[in-house]
Coordinates of C-alpha atoms in Angstrom, one line a residue:
X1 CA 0.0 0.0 0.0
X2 CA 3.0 3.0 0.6
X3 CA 4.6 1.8 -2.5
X4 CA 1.2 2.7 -4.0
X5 CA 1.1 5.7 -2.3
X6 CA 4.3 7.0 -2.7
X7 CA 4.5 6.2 -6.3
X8 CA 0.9 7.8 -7.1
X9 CA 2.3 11.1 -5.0
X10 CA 5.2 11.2 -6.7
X11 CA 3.8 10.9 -10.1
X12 CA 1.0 14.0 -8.8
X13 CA 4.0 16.1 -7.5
X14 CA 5.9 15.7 -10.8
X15 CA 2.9 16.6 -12.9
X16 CA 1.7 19.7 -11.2
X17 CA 5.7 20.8 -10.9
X18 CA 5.6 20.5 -14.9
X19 CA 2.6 22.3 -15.2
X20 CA 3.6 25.2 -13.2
X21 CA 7.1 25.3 -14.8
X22 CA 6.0 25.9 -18.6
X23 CA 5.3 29.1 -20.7
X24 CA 1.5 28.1 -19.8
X25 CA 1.3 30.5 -16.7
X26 CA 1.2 29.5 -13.1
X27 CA -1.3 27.2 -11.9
X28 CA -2.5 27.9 -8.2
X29 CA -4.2 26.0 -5.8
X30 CA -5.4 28.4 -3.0
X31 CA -2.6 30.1 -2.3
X32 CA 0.2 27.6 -3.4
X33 CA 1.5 27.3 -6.5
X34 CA 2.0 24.0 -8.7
X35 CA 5.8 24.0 -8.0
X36 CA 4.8 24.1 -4.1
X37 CA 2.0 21.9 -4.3
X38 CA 4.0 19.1 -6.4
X39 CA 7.2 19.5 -4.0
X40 CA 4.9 19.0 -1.0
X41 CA 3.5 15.8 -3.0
X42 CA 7.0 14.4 -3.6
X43 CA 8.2 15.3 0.0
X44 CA 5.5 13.0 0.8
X45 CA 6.3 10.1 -1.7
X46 CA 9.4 10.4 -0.3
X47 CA 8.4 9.4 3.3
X48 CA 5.6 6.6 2.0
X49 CA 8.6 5.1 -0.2
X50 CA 10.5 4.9 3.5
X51 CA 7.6 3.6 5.4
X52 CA 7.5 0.7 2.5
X53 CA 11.5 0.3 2.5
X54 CA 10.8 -0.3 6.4
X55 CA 7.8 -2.4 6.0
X56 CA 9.7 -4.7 3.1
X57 CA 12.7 -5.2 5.7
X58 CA 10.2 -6.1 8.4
X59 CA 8.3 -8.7 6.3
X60 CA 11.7 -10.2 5.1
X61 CA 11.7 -12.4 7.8
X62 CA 8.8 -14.0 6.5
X63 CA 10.7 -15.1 3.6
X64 CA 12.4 -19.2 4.1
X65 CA 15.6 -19.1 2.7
X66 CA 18.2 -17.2 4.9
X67 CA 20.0 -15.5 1.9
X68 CA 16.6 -14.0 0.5
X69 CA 16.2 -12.6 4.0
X70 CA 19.4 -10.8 4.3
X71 CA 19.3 -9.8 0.7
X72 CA 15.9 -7.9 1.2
X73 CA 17.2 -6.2 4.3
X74 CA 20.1 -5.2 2.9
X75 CA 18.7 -3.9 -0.1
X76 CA 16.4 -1.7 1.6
X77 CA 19.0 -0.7 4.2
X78 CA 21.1 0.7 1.4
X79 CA 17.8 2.7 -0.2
X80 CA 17.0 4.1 3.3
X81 CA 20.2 5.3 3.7
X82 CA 19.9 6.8 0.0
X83 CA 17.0 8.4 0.7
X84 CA 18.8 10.7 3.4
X85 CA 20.5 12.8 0.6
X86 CA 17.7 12.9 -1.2
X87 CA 15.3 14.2 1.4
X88 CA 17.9 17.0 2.5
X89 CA 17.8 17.7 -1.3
X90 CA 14.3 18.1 -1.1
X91 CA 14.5 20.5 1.6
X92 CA 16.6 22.8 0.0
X93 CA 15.0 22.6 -3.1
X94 CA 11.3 23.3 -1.2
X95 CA 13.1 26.1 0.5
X96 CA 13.8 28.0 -2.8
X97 CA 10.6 27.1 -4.0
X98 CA 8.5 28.5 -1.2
X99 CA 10.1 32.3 -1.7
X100 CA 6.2 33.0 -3.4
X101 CA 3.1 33.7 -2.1
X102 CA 0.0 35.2 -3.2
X103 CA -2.6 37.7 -2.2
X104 CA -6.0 37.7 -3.8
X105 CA -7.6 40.8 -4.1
X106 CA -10.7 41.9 -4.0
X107 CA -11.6 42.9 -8.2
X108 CA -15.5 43.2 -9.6
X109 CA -15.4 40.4 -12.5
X110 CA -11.8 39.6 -12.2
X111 CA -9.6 36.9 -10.7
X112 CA -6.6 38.7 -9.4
X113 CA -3.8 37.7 -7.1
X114 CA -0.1 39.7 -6.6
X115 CA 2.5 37.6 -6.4
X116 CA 5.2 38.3 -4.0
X117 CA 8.8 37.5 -4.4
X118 CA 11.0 37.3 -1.4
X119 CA 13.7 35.9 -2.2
X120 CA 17.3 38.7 -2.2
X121 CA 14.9 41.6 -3.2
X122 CA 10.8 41.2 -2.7
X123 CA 9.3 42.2 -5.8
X124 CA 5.8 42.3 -6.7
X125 CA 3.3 40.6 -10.1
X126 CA 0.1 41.3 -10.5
X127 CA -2.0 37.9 -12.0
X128 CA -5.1 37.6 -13.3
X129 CA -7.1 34.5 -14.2
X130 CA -7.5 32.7 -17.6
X131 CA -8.9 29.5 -17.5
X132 CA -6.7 27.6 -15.5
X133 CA -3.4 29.1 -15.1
X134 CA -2.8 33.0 -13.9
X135 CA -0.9 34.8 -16.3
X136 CA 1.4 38.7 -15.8
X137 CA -1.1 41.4 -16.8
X138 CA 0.2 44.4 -18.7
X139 CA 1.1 47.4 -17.3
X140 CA 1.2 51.0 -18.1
X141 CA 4.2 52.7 -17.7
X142 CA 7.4 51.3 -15.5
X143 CA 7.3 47.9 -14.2
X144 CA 6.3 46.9 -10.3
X145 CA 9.7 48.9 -8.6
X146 CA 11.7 45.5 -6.3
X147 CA 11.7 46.6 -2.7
X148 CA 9.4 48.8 -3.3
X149 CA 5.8 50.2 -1.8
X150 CA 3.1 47.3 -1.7
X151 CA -0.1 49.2 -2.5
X152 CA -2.1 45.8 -2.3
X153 CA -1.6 45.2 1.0
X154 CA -2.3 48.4 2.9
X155 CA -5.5 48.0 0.5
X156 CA -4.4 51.6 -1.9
X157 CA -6.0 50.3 -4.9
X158 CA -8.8 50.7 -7.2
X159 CA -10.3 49.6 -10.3
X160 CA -12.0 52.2 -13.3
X161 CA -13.2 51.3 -17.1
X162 CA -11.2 53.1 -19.4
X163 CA -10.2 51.7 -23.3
X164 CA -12.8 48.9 -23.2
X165 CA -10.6 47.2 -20.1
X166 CA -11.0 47.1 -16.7
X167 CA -7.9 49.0 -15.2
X168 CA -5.8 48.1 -11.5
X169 CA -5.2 51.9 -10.6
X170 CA -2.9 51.7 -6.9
X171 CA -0.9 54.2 -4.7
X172 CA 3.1 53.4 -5.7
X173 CA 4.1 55.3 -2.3
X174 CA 2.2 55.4 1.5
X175 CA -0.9 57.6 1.4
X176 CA 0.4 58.8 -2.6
X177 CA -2.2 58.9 -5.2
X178 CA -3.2 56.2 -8.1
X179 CA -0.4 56.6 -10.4
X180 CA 0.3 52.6 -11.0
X181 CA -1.7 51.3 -13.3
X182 CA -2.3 47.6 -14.7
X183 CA -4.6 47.0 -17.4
X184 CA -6.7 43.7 -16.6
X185 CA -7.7 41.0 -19.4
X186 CA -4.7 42.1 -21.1
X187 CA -1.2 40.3 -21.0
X188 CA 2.2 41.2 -20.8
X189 CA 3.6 42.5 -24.6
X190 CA 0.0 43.4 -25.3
X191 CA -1.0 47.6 -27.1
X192 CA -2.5 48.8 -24.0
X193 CA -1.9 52.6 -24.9
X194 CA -5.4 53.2 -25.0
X195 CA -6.2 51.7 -21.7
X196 CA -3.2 53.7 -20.0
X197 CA -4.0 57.5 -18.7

């Protein structure tokens, strides 16, 4: 049953890993992302796949013959001790894979999260919903600044109909007014001149 487990985990963990690693967007599941989720899911496989290398040596003594017995027990001895370096690789892979997390906010007729990058600099995305990946809306003007204000979270922002889009108006400084602006249902390389103020 954990070899089951672990193998159906790990085979989830790869696929939602892949998912979230192509030119597709990034898929979300509440507020992790398909690279967490699927390392989370192979951290897991991981530990099943132990449980059964454990529960194979336990069982070997079942077996007649004194040389299958050893075998078995050495065999998964060997992968056990394998699967150290493997799980402290997983660690510090999960760690720089856990640097993101997301913020939905609150948009009329719009899925919308920010994405917040911690890791050396925190830098900020804005992502909107299309179908079932997020994808980098277009922007008017200069990008997101890194270490900059986050408008989101002290709730400066807005939304006004201008160009036939909705547009993410938000405060780029404490208590400053509206001048960022990020044109929603439109992606990243997209003519957005006529949205923009």
């Amino acid at each position: 049953m954990p070899v089951t487990l672990s193998v159906l985990l790990a085979v989830a963990g790869v696929s939602l890993y892949a998912a979230d690693s192509g030119p597709r967007g990034v898929l979300l599941v509440g507020t992790l992302d398909g690279s967490q989720l699927g390392l989370l899911l192979i951290m897991i496989a991981t530990g099943c796949g132990v449980v059964a290398l454990f529960q194979s040596a336990a069982l070997a003594a079942r077996l007649r013959r004194p040389l299958w017995r050893f075998l078995v027990r050495v065999v998964a001895g060997l992968l056990v001790l394998a699967a150290l370096p493997f799980g402290c690789g997983l660690v510090f892979v999960a760690a720089f894979a856990s640097v993101n997390s997301y913020q939905r906010l609150a948009v009329p007729g719009h899925t919308v999260v920010v994405r917040t990058l911690t890791w050396h600099h925190r830098s900020l995305a804005i992502l909107e919903q299309d179908g079932l990946f997020f994808h980098s809306v277009a922007l008017c003007g200069d990008p997101l600044p890194v270490d900059g204000y986050d408008a989101f979270t002290a709730g400066q922002y807005d939304v006004v109909a201008r160009g036939g889009h909705d547009v993410l108006r938000f405060a780029k400084g404490p208590r400053g007014s509206f001048t960022g602006e990020a044109v929603l249902g439109a992606r990243l390389g997209d003519d957005v001149s006529a949205s923009c103020g």
